[in-house]
Amino acid sequence: MNPQFRHPADLHQLFFLQRTINANTVVYTAHFDASGNLDTDTPVAVYWRRFQENGQVMPLRWYERAFGFGVRWRKSDTPNALRFTFNGLKSQELELRQTGPFSAAIFARINNRDYRLIYAYLDVDESGLFPKVTRLRLYTNDPLTGLYVTHTIAVSGGAYTE
């Protein structure tokens, strides 16, 4: 990660993603109904926090939503949870869990363990016509131990290996 990049602290923030390109950050927040339960119609909002400028919020462009940072969700067998994937990484299914009133977290199952996602950092190669992701680092918390764990995923030709 780049220590010079600001980290967002938005209301109901679940997770955020930064890239080597610049300080602009993709933020994922939870939507709740008036009772504090996850809104099952639109449980997650995704948008830019434009730290390269003044930190203002900007919606994702359609192609950023469709091919990269957007999410798709469906019901889960787990009570108070939804299953979802990032459009840019459809093979990794995640779970959005309600952890309390007006509180939720994203969990990834990695090596048969659940980790709470906190932050992701994409290493991007801009040498070609289109930028290419070369590595993804997931910064997580292990709820069993309380320790922070970094998972490094190499990306090559659209495929990734941990």
CSV table of N, CA and C in Angstrom, one decimal:
chain,number,residue,atom,x,y,z
A,1,MET,N,0.8,-1.2,0.0
A,1,MET,CA,0.0,0.0,0.0
A,1,MET,C,0.9,1.2,0.0
A,2,ASN,N,0.3,2.3,-0.4
A,2,ASN,CA,1.0,3.6,-0.4
A,2,ASN,C,0.7,4.4,0.8
A,3,PRO,N,1.6,4.6,1.7
A,3,PRO,CA,1.3,5.3,3.0
A,3,PRO,C,1.0,6.7,2.8
A,4,GLN,N,1.2,7.3,1.6
A,4,GLN,CA,0.8,8.7,1.4
A,4,GLN,C,-0.6,8.8,1.0
A,5,PHE,N,-1.3,7.7,0.7
A,5,PHE,CA,-2.7,7.8,0.3
A,5,PHE,C,-3.6,7.9,1.6
A,6,ARG,N,-4.6,8.8,1.6
A,6,ARG,CA,-5.5,8.8,2.7
A,6,ARG,C,-6.4,7.6,2.7
A,7,HIS,N,-6.9,7.3,3.9
A,7,HIS,CA,-7.9,6.2,4.0
A,7,HIS,C,-9.2,6.8,4.3
A,8,PRO,N,-10.3,6.4,3.6
A,8,PRO,CA,-11.6,6.9,3.9
A,8,PRO,C,-12.1,6.4,5.2
A,9,ALA,N,-13.1,7.1,5.8
A,9,ALA,CA,-13.8,6.7,7.0
A,9,ALA,C,-15.2,7.1,6.9
A,10,ASP,N,-15.9,6.5,5.9
A,10,ASP,CA,-17.2,6.9,5.6
A,10,ASP,C,-18.2,6.1,6.5
A,11,LEU,N,-19.4,6.7,6.6
A,11,LEU,CA,-20.5,6.1,7.4
A,11,LEU,C,-20.8,4.7,6.9
A,12,HIS,N,-20.9,3.7,7.7
A,12,HIS,CA,-21.2,2.3,7.3
A,12,HIS,C,-20.2,1.7,6.3
A,13,GLN,N,-19.0,2.2,6.4
A,13,GLN,CA,-18.0,1.7,5.4
A,13,GLN,C,-17.7,0.2,5.7
A,14,LEU,N,-17.6,-0.6,4.7
A,14,LEU,CA,-17.3,-2.0,4.7
A,14,LEU,C,-15.9,-2.3,4.4
A,15,PHE,N,-15.4,-1.6,3.4
A,15,PHE,CA,-14.2,-2.0,2.7
A,15,PHE,C,-13.8,-0.9,1.8
A,16,PHE,N,-12.5,-0.8,1.4
A,16,PHE,CA,-12.1,0.2,0.4
A,16,PHE,C,-11.0,-0.4,-0.4
A,17,LEU,N,-10.8,0.1,-1.6
A,17,LEU,CA,-9.8,-0.3,-2.6
A,17,LEU,C,-9.0,0.8,-3.1
A,18,GLN,N,-7.7,0.7,-3.1
A,18,GLN,CA,-6.8,1.7,-3.7
A,18,GLN,C,-5.9,1.0,-4.8
A,19,ARG,N,-5.3,1.9,-5.6
A,19,ARG,CA,-4.5,1.4,-6.7
A,19,ARG,C,-3.2,2.2,-6.8
A,20,THR,N,-2.2,1.6,-7.4
A,20,THR,CA,-1.0,2.3,-7.6
A,20,THR,C,-1.1,3.6,-8.5
A,21,ILE,N,-2.1,3.7,-9.3
A,21,ILE,CA,-2.3,4.8,-10.2
A,21,ILE,C,-2.3,6.1,-9.6
A,22,ASN,N,-3.2,6.3,-8.6
A,22,ASN,CA,-3.4,7.5,-7.9
A,22,ASN,C,-4.1,7.3,-6.5
A,23,ALA,N,-4.3,8.4,-5.8
A,23,ALA,CA,-4.9,8.3,-4.5
A,23,ALA,C,-6.5,8.1,-4.5
A,24,ASN,N,-7.1,8.2,-5.7
A,24,ASN,CA,-8.5,8.0,-5.7
A,24,ASN,C,-8.9,6.6,-5.2
A,25,THR,N,-9.9,6.5,-4.4
A,25,THR,CA,-10.3,5.3,-3.7
A,25,THR,C,-11.7,4.8,-4.0
A,26,VAL,N,-11.9,3.5,-4.2
A,26,VAL,CA,-13.2,3.0,-4.3
A,26,VAL,C,-13.7,2.6,-2.9
A,27,VAL,N,-14.9,3.1,-2.5
A,27,VAL,CA,-15.4,2.8,-1.2
A,27,VAL,C,-16.7,2.0,-1.3
A,28,TYR,N,-16.8,1.0,-0.4
A,28,TYR,CA,-18.0,0.1,-0.3
A,28,TYR,C,-18.6,0.4,1.0
A,29,THR,N,-19.9,0.8,1.0
A,29,THR,CA,-20.6,1.0,2.3
A,29,THR,C,-21.9,0.2,2.3
A,30,ALA,N,-22.4,-0.1,3.5
A,30,ALA,CA,-23.6,-0.9,3.6
A,30,ALA,C,-24.8,0.1,3.7
A,31,HIS,N,-25.9,-0.4,3.1
A,31,HIS,CA,-27.2,0.3,3.2
A,31,HIS,C,-28.1,-0.4,4.2
A,32,PHE,N,-28.7,0.3,5.1
A,32,PHE,CA,-29.6,-0.3,6.1
A,32,PHE,C,-31.0,0.3,5.9
A,33,ASP,N,-32.0,-0.5,6.4
A,33,ASP,CA,-33.4,0.1,6.5
A,33,ASP,C,-33.5,0.9,7.8
A,34,ALA,N,-34.7,1.4,8.0
A,34,ALA,CA,-34.9,2.3,9.2
A,34,ALA,C,-34.7,1.6,10.5
A,35,SER,N,-34.8,0.2,10.5
A,35,SER,CA,-34.6,-0.6,11.7
A,35,SER,C,-33.2,-1.0,11.9
A,36,GLY,N,-32.3,-0.7,11.0
A,36,GLY,CA,-30.9,-1.0,11.1
A,36,GLY,C,-30.5,-2.3,10.5
A,37,ASN,N,-31.4,-2.9,9.7
A,37,ASN,CA,-31.1,-4.2,9.0
A,37,ASN,C,-30.6,-3.9,7.6
A,38,LEU,N,-29.8,-4.8,7.1
A,38,LEU,CA,-29.3,-4.6,5.7
A,38,LEU,C,-30.5,-4.5,4.8
A,39,ASP,N,-30.4,-3.5,3.9
A,39,ASP,CA,-31.4,-3.4,2.8
A,39,ASP,C,-31.2,-4.4,1.8
A,40,THR,N,-32.1,-5.4,1.7
A,40,THR,CA,-31.8,-6.5,0.8
A,40,THR,C,-32.0,-6.2,-0.7
A,41,ASP,N,-32.6,-5.0,-1.0
A,41,ASP,CA,-32.7,-4.6,-2.4
A,41,ASP,C,-31.4,-4.0,-2.9
A,42,THR,N,-30.8,-3.1,-2.1
A,42,THR,CA,-29.5,-2.4,-2.4
A,42,THR,C,-28.6,-2.4,-1.2
A,43,PRO,N,-28.0,-3.6,-0.8
A,43,PRO,CA,-27.3,-3.6,0.4
A,43,PRO,C,-25.9,-2.9,0.4
A,44,VAL,N,-25.4,-2.7,-0.8
A,44,VAL,CA,-24.0,-2.1,-0.9
A,44,VAL,C,-24.0,-0.9,-1.8
A,45,ALA,N,-23.4,0.2,-1.4
A,45,ALA,CA,-23.2,1.3,-2.3
A,45,ALA,C,-21.7,1.3,-2.6
A,46,VAL,N,-21.4,1.6,-3.9
A,46,VAL,CA,-20.0,1.6,-4.3
A,46,VAL,C,-19.8,3.0,-5.1
A,47,TYR,N,-18.7,3.7,-4.7
A,47,TYR,CA,-18.4,5.0,-5.3
A,47,TYR,C,-17.0,5.3,-5.1
A,48,TRP,N,-16.6,6.4,-5.9
A,48,TRP,CA,-15.2,6.9,-5.7
A,48,TRP,C,-15.1,7.9,-4.6
A,49,ARG,N,-14.1,7.9,-3.9
A,49,ARG,CA,-13.7,9.0,-3.0
A,49,ARG,C,-12.5,9.6,-3.7
A,50,ARG,N,-12.7,10.8,-4.3
A,50,ARG,CA,-11.6,11.4,-5.2
A,50,ARG,C,-10.6,12.1,-4.3
A,51,PHE,N,-9.7,11.4,-3.7
A,51,PHE,CA,-8.6,12.0,-2.9
A,51,PHE,C,-7.6,12.7,-3.7
A,52,GLN,N,-7.5,12.3,-5.0
A,52,GLN,CA,-6.5,13.0,-5.9
A,52,GLN,C,-6.9,14.5,-6.1
A,53,GLU,N,-8.2,14.8,-5.8
A,53,GLU,CA,-8.7,16.1,-5.9
A,53,GLU,C,-9.0,16.6,-4.5
A,54,ASN,N,-10.3,16.8,-4.1
A,54,ASN,CA,-10.7,17.4,-2.8
A,54,ASN,C,-11.3,16.3,-1.9
A,55,GLY,N,-11.3,15.1,-2.3
A,55,GLY,CA,-11.9,14.0,-1.5
A,55,GLY,C,-13.4,13.9,-1.7
A,56,GLN,N,-14.0,14.5,-2.7
A,56,GLN,CA,-15.4,14.5,-3.0
A,56,GLN,C,-15.8,13.1,-3.5
A,57,VAL,N,-17.1,12.8,-3.3
A,57,VAL,CA,-17.7,11.5,-3.8
A,57,VAL,C,-18.0,11.6,-5.2
A,58,MET,N,-17.8,10.6,-6.0
A,58,MET,CA,-18.2,10.5,-7.4
A,58,MET,C,-18.7,9.1,-7.7
A,59,PRO,N,-19.8,9.0,-8.4
A,59,PRO,CA,-20.3,7.7,-8.8
A,59,PRO,C,-19.3,7.0,-9.7
A,60,LEU,N,-19.3,5.6,-9.7
A,60,LEU,CA,-18.6,4.9,-10.7
A,60,LEU,C,-19.2,5.1,-12.1
A,61,ARG,N,-18.3,5.1,-13.1
A,61,ARG,CA,-18.8,5.1,-14.4
A,61,ARG,C,-19.4,3.7,-14.7
A,62,TRP,N,-20.2,3.6,-15.8
A,62,TRP,CA,-20.9,2.3,-16.0
A,62,TRP,C,-19.9,1.2,-16.3
A,63,TYR,N,-18.8,1.5,-17.0
A,63,TYR,CA,-17.9,0.4,-17.3
A,63,TYR,C,-17.1,0.0,-16.1
A,64,GLU,N,-16.9,1.0,-15.1
A,64,GLU,CA,-16.2,0.6,-13.9
A,64,GLU,C,-17.1,-0.3,-13.0
A,65,ARG,N,-18.4,0.0,-13.0
A,65,ARG,CA,-19.4,-0.9,-12.3
A,65,ARG,C,-19.4,-2.2,-13.0
A,66,ALA,N,-19.6,-2.2,-14.3
A,66,ALA,CA,-19.9,-3.5,-15.1
A,66,ALA,C,-18.7,-4.4,-15.1
A,67,PHE,N,-17.5,-3.9,-15.2
A,67,PHE,CA,-16.3,-4.8,-15.5
A,67,PHE,C,-15.3,-4.8,-14.3
A,68,GLY,N,-15.4,-3.9,-13.4
A,68,GLY,CA,-14.4,-3.8,-12.3
A,68,GLY,C,-14.9,-3.8,-10.9
A,69,PHE,N,-15.4,-2.7,-10.5
A,69,PHE,CA,-15.6,-2.5,-9.0
A,69,PHE,C,-17.0,-2.7,-8.6
A,70,GLY,N,-18.0,-2.9,-9.5
A,70,GLY,CA,-19.3,-3.1,-9.1
A,70,GLY,C,-19.5,-4.5,-8.4
A,71,VAL,N,-20.7,-4.7,-7.8
A,71,VAL,CA,-20.9,-6.0,-7.1
A,71,VAL,C,-22.3,-6.5,-7.5
A,72,ARG,N,-22.4,-7.9,-7.4
A,72,ARG,CA,-23.6,-8.6,-7.6
A,72,ARG,C,-23.9,-9.4,-6.4
A,73,TRP,N,-25.1,-9.4,-5.9
A,73,TRP,CA,-25.4,-10.1,-4.7
A,73,TRP,C,-26.6,-11.0,-4.9
A,74,ARG,N,-26.7,-12.0,-4.0
A,74,ARG,CA,-27.8,-12.9,-3.9
A,74,ARG,C,-28.0,-13.4,-2.5
A,75,LYS,N,-29.1,-14.0,-2.2
A,75,LYS,CA,-29.4,-14.5,-0.8
A,75,LYS,C,-28.4,-15.5,-0.4
A,76,SER,N,-28.1,-15.6,0.9
A,76,SER,CA,-27.2,-16.6,1.5
A,76,SER,C,-28.0,-17.6,2.3
A,77,ASP,N,-27.5,-18.8,2.5
A,77,ASP,CA,-28.0,-19.7,3.5
A,77,ASP,C,-27.8,-19.3,4.9
A,78,THR,N,-26.8,-18.4,5.1
A,78,THR,CA,-26.5,-17.9,6.5
A,78,THR,C,-27.6,-16.8,6.8
A,79,PRO,N,-28.2,-16.9,8.0
A,79,PRO,CA,-29.1,-15.8,8.4
A,79,PRO,C,-28.4,-14.5,8.5
A,80,ASN,N,-29.1,-13.4,8.1
A,80,ASN,CA,-28.6,-12.0,8.2
A,80,ASN,C,-27.3,-11.8,7.4
A,81,ALA,N,-27.3,-12.5,6.2
A,81,ALA,CA,-26.1,-12.4,5.3
A,81,ALA,C,-26.6,-12.4,3.9
A,82,LEU,N,-25.7,-11.9,3.0
A,82,LEU,CA,-25.9,-12.0,1.6
A,82,LEU,C,-24.6,-12.4,0.9
A,83,ARG,N,-24.7,-13.2,-0.1
A,83,ARG,CA,-23.5,-13.6,-0.9
A,83,ARG,C,-23.3,-12.6,-2.0
A,84,PHE,N,-22.0,-12.3,-2.4
A,84,PHE,CA,-21.8,-11.4,-3.5
A,84,PHE,C,-20.5,-11.6,-4.1
A,85,THR,N,-20.3,-11.1,-5.3
A,85,THR,CA,-19.0,-11.1,-6.0
A,85,THR,C,-18.7,-9.7,-6.5
A,86,PHE,N,-17.4,-9.4,-6.7
A,86,PHE,CA,-17.0,-8.2,-7.4
A,86,PHE,C,-17.1,-8.5,-8.9
A,87,ASN,N,-17.6,-7.6,-9.7
A,87,ASN,CA,-17.7,-7.9,-11.1
A,87,ASN,C,-16.3,-8.1,-11.8
A,88,GLY,N,-15.3,-7.6,-11.2
A,88,GLY,CA,-13.9,-7.8,-11.7
A,88,GLY,C,-13.3,-9.1,-11.2
A,89,LEU,N,-13.9,-9.8,-10.3
A,89,LEU,CA,-13.3,-11.0,-9.7
A,89,LEU,C,-14.4,-11.9,-9.3
A,90,LYS,N,-15.1,-12.4,-10.4
A,90,LYS,CA,-16.3,-13.2,-10.2
A,90,LYS,C,-16.1,-14.6,-9.5
A,91,SER,N,-14.9,-15.1,-9.6
A,91,SER,CA,-14.6,-16.4,-9.1
A,91,SER,C,-14.5,-16.4,-7.5
A,92,GLN,N,-14.3,-15.2,-6.9
A,92,GLN,CA,-14.2,-15.2,-5.4
A,92,GLN,C,-15.5,-14.7,-4.8
A,93,GLU,N,-16.3,-15.6,-4.3
A,93,GLU,CA,-17.5,-15.2,-3.6
A,93,GLU,C,-17.3,-14.8,-2.2
A,94,LEU,N,-17.9,-13.7,-1.8
A,94,LEU,CA,-17.8,-13.1,-0.5
A,94,LEU,C,-19.1,-13.2,0.2
A,95,GLU,N,-19.1,-12.8,1.5
A,95,GLU,CA,-20.3,-12.8,2.2
A,95,GLU,C,-20.4,-11.5,3.0
A,96,LEU,N,-21.5,-10.8,2.8
A,96,LEU,CA,-21.8,-9.6,3.6
A,96,LEU,C,-22.7,-10.0,4.8
A,97,ARG,N,-22.2,-9.8,6.0
A,97,ARG,CA,-22.9,-10.3,7.2
A,97,ARG,C,-23.3,-9.1,8.0
A,98,GLN,N,-24.5,-9.1,8.5
A,98,GLN,CA,-25.0,-8.2,9.5
A,98,GLN,C,-24.3,-8.5,10.8
A,99,THR,N,-23.6,-7.6,11.4
A,99,THR,CA,-22.9,-7.9,12.7
A,99,THR,C,-23.6,-7.2,13.9
A,100,GLY,N,-24.6,-6.4,13.6
A,100,GLY,CA,-25.4,-5.7,14.6
A,100,GLY,C,-26.3,-4.7,14.0
A,101,PRO,N,-27.1,-4.0,14.7
A,101,PRO,CA,-27.9,-2.9,14.1
A,101,PRO,C,-27.0,-1.9,13.5
A,102,PHE,N,-27.3,-1.5,12.2
A,102,PHE,CA,-26.6,-0.6,11.5
A,102,PHE,C,-25.1,-0.9,11.4
A,103,SER,N,-24.8,-2.2,11.4
A,103,SER,CA,-23.4,-2.7,11.4
A,103,SER,C,-23.3,-3.9,10.5
A,104,ALA,N,-22.3,-4.0,9.6
A,104,ALA,CA,-22.1,-5.1,8.7
A,104,ALA,C,-20.6,-5.2,8.4
A,105,ALA,N,-20.2,-6.4,7.9
A,105,ALA,CA,-18.8,-6.6,7.5
A,105,ALA,C,-18.8,-7.6,6.3
A,106,ILE,N,-17.7,-7.5,5.5
A,106,ILE,CA,-17.5,-8.4,4.4
A,106,ILE,C,-16.5,-9.4,4.8
A,107,PHE,N,-16.8,-10.7,4.5
A,107,PHE,CA,-15.9,-11.8,4.8
A,107,PHE,C,-15.6,-12.6,3.5
A,108,ALA,N,-14.3,-13.0,3.4
A,108,ALA,CA,-13.9,-13.8,2.3
A,108,ALA,C,-13.4,-15.2,2.9
A,109,ARG,N,-13.7,-16.2,2.2
A,109,ARG,CA,-13.2,-17.6,2.7
A,109,ARG,C,-12.0,-17.8,1.9
A,110,ILE,N,-10.8,-17.9,2.6
A,110,ILE,CA,-9.5,-18.1,2.0
A,110,ILE,C,-8.9,-19.3,2.8
A,111,ASN,N,-8.5,-20.3,2.1
A,111,ASN,CA,-7.8,-21.5,2.7
A,111,ASN,C,-8.7,-22.0,3.8
A,112,ASN,N,-10.0,-22.1,3.6
A,112,ASN,CA,-11.0,-22.7,4.5
A,112,ASN,C,-11.1,-21.9,5.8
A,113,ARG,N,-10.8,-20.6,5.8
A,113,ARG,CA,-10.9,-19.7,6.9
A,113,ARG,C,-11.7,-18.5,6.5
A,114,ASP,N,-12.5,-17.9,7.4
A,114,ASP,CA,-13.2,-16.7,7.1
A,114,ASP,C,-12.3,-15.5,7.6
A,115,TYR,N,-12.1,-14.5,6.7
A,115,TYR,CA,-11.4,-13.3,7.0
A,115,TYR,C,-12.2,-12.1,6.7
A,116,ARG,N,-12.2,-11.1,7.6
A,116,ARG,CA,-13.0,-9.9,7.4
A,116,ARG,C,-12.1,-9.0,6.5
A,117,LEU,N,-12.7,-8.5,5.4
A,117,LEU,CA,-12.0,-7.6,4.5
A,117,LEU,C,-12.0,-6.2,5.1
A,118,ILE,N,-10.8,-5.6,5.0
A,118,ILE,CA,-10.7,-4.2,5.4
A,118,ILE,C,-10.3,-3.3,4.3
A,119,TYR,N,-9.4,-3.8,3.5
A,119,TYR,CA,-8.7,-2.9,2.5
A,119,TYR,C,-8.1,-3.8,1.4
A,120,ALA,N,-8.1,-3.3,0.2
A,120,ALA,CA,-7.4,-3.9,-0.9
A,120,ALA,C,-6.6,-2.9,-1.7
A,121,TYR,N,-5.5,-3.4,-2.2
A,121,TYR,CA,-4.6,-2.6,-3.0
A,121,TYR,C,-4.2,-3.3,-4.3
A,122,LEU,N,-4.4,-2.6,-5.4
A,122,LEU,CA,-4.1,-3.2,-6.7
A,122,LEU,C,-2.8,-2.6,-7.2
A,123,ASP,N,-1.9,-3.5,-7.6
A,123,ASP,CA,-0.7,-3.0,-8.3
A,123,ASP,C,-1.1,-3.1,-9.8
A,124,VAL,N,-0.9,-1.9,-10.5
A,124,VAL,CA,-1.4,-1.8,-11.9
A,124,VAL,C,-0.2,-1.4,-12.8
A,125,ASP,N,-0.1,-2.1,-13.9
A,125,ASP,CA,0.9,-1.9,-14.9
A,125,ASP,C,0.2,-1.0,-16.0
A,126,GLU,N,0.7,0.2,-16.2
A,126,GLU,CA,0.1,1.1,-17.1
A,126,GLU,C,1.0,1.3,-18.4
A,127,SER,N,1.8,0.3,-18.7
A,127,SER,CA,2.7,0.4,-19.8
A,127,SER,C,2.1,0.1,-21.2
A,128,GLY,N,0.9,-0.5,-21.2
A,128,GLY,CA,0.2,-0.8,-22.4
A,128,GLY,C,-0.9,0.1,-22.7
A,129,LEU,N,-1.7,-0.2,-23.7
A,129,LEU,CA,-2.8,0.6,-24.1
A,129,LEU,C,-3.9,0.7,-23.0
A,130,PHE,N,-4.1,-0.4,-22.3
A,130,PHE,CA,-5.0,-0.5,-21.2
A,130,PHE,C,-4.3,-0.9,-19.9
A,131,PRO,N,-4.6,-0.3,-18.8
A,131,PRO,CA,-4.0,-0.7,-17.5
A,131,PRO,C,-4.3,-2.1,-17.2
A,132,LYS,N,-3.3,-2.9,-16.6
A,132,LYS,CA,-3.5,-4.3,-16.3
A,132,LYS,C,-3.2,-4.5,-14.8
A,133,VAL,N,-4.0,-5.2,-14.1
A,133,VAL,CA,-3.7,-5.5,-12.7
A,133,VAL,C,-2.7,-6.6,-12.7
A,134,THR,N,-1.6,-6.4,-11.9
A,134,THR,CA,-0.6,-7.5,-11.8
A,134,THR,C,-0.6,-8.2,-10.4
A,135,ARG,N,-1.1,-7.5,-9.4
A,135,ARG,CA,-1.1,-8.1,-8.1
A,135,ARG,C,-2.2,-7.4,-7.3
A,136,LEU,N,-2.9,-8.2,-6.5
A,136,LEU,CA,-3.9,-7.8,-5.6
A,136,LEU,C,-3.5,-8.2,-4.2
A,137,ARG,N,-3.5,-7.2,-3.3
A,137,ARG,CA,-3.2,-7.5,-1.9
A,137,ARG,C,-4.5,-7.2,-1.1
A,138,LEU,N,-4.9,-8.2,-0.3
A,138,LEU,CA,-6.1,-8.1,0.6
A,138,LEU,C,-5.6,-7.9,2.0
A,139,TYR,N,-6.0,-6.9,2.6
A,139,TYR,CA,-5.7,-6.7,4.1
A,139,TYR,C,-6.9,-7.1,4.8
A,140,THR,N,-6.8,-8.1,5.7
A,140,THR,CA,-7.9,-8.7,6.4
A,140,THR,C,-7.7,-8.8,7.9
A,141,ASN,N,-8.7,-9.1,8.6
A,141,ASN,CA,-8.6,-9.4,10.0
A,141,ASN,C,-9.2,-10.9,10.2
A,142,ASP,N,-8.4,-11.6,11.0
A,142,ASP,CA,-8.8,-13.0,11.3
A,142,ASP,C,-9.7,-12.9,12.6
A,143,PRO,N,-11.0,-13.1,12.5
A,143,PRO,CA,-11.9,-13.0,13.7
A,143,PRO,C,-11.6,-14.0,14.8
A,144,LEU,N,-10.9,-15.1,14.4
A,144,LEU,CA,-10.6,-16.1,15.5
A,144,LEU,C,-9.4,-15.7,16.4
A,145,THR,N,-8.5,-15.0,15.7
A,145,THR,CA,-7.3,-14.6,16.5
A,145,THR,C,-7.2,-13.1,16.8
A,146,GLY,N,-7.9,-12.3,16.0
A,146,GLY,CA,-7.8,-10.9,16.1
A,146,GLY,C,-6.6,-10.3,15.4
A,147,LEU,N,-5.8,-11.2,14.7
A,147,LEU,CA,-4.7,-10.7,14.0
A,147,LEU,C,-5.0,-10.2,12.6
A,148,TYR,N,-4.2,-9.3,12.1
A,148,TYR,CA,-4.4,-8.8,10.8
A,148,TYR,C,-3.5,-9.7,9.8
A,149,VAL,N,-4.1,-10.0,8.7
A,149,VAL,CA,-3.4,-10.9,7.8
A,149,VAL,C,-3.5,-10.3,6.4
A,150,THR,N,-2.3,-10.3,5.7
A,150,THR,CA,-2.3,-9.8,4.3
A,150,THR,C,-2.2,-11.0,3.3
A,151,HIS,N,-3.1,-11.1,2.3
A,151,HIS,CA,-3.1,-12.1,1.3
A,151,HIS,C,-2.7,-11.5,0.0
A,152,THR,N,-1.7,-12.0,-0.6
A,152,THR,CA,-1.2,-11.5,-1.9
A,152,THR,C,-1.6,-12.4,-3.0
A,153,ILE,N,-2.2,-11.9,-4.0
A,153,ILE,CA,-2.7,-12.6,-5.1
A,153,ILE,C,-2.1,-12.1,-6.4
A,154,ALA,N,-1.3,-13.0,-7.1
A,154,ALA,CA,-0.7,-12.6,-8.3
A,154,ALA,C,-1.8,-12.8,-9.4
A,155,VAL,N,-1.8,-11.8,-10.4
A,155,VAL,CA,-2.7,-11.8,-11.5
A,155,VAL,C,-1.9,-11.8,-12.8
A,156,SER,N,-2.4,-12.7,-13.7
A,156,SER,CA,-1.7,-12.9,-14.9
A,156,SER,C,-2.7,-13.2,-16.0
A,157,GLY,N,-2.9,-12.4,-17.0
A,157,GLY,CA,-3.9,-12.6,-18.1
A,157,GLY,C,-5.3,-12.8,-17.6
A,158,GLY,N,-5.7,-12.2,-16.5
A,158,GLY,CA,-7.0,-12.3,-16.0
A,158,GLY,C,-7.2,-13.4,-15.0
A,159,ALA,N,-6.2,-14.3,-14.8
A,159,ALA,CA,-6.3,-15.3,-13.8
A,159,ALA,C,-5.5,-14.9,-12.6
A,160,TYR,N,-5.8,-15.4,-11.5
A,160,TYR,CA,-5.1,-15.1,-10.3
A,160,TYR,C,-4.7,-16.4,-9.5
A,161,THR,N,-3.6,-16.3,-8.8
A,161,THR,CA,-3.2,-17.4,-7.9
A,161,THR,C,-2.8,-16.7,-6.6
A,162,GLU,N,-3.1,-17.4,-5.5
A,162,GLU,CA,-2.7,-16.9,-4.2
A,162,GLU,C,-1.3,-17.5,-3.7
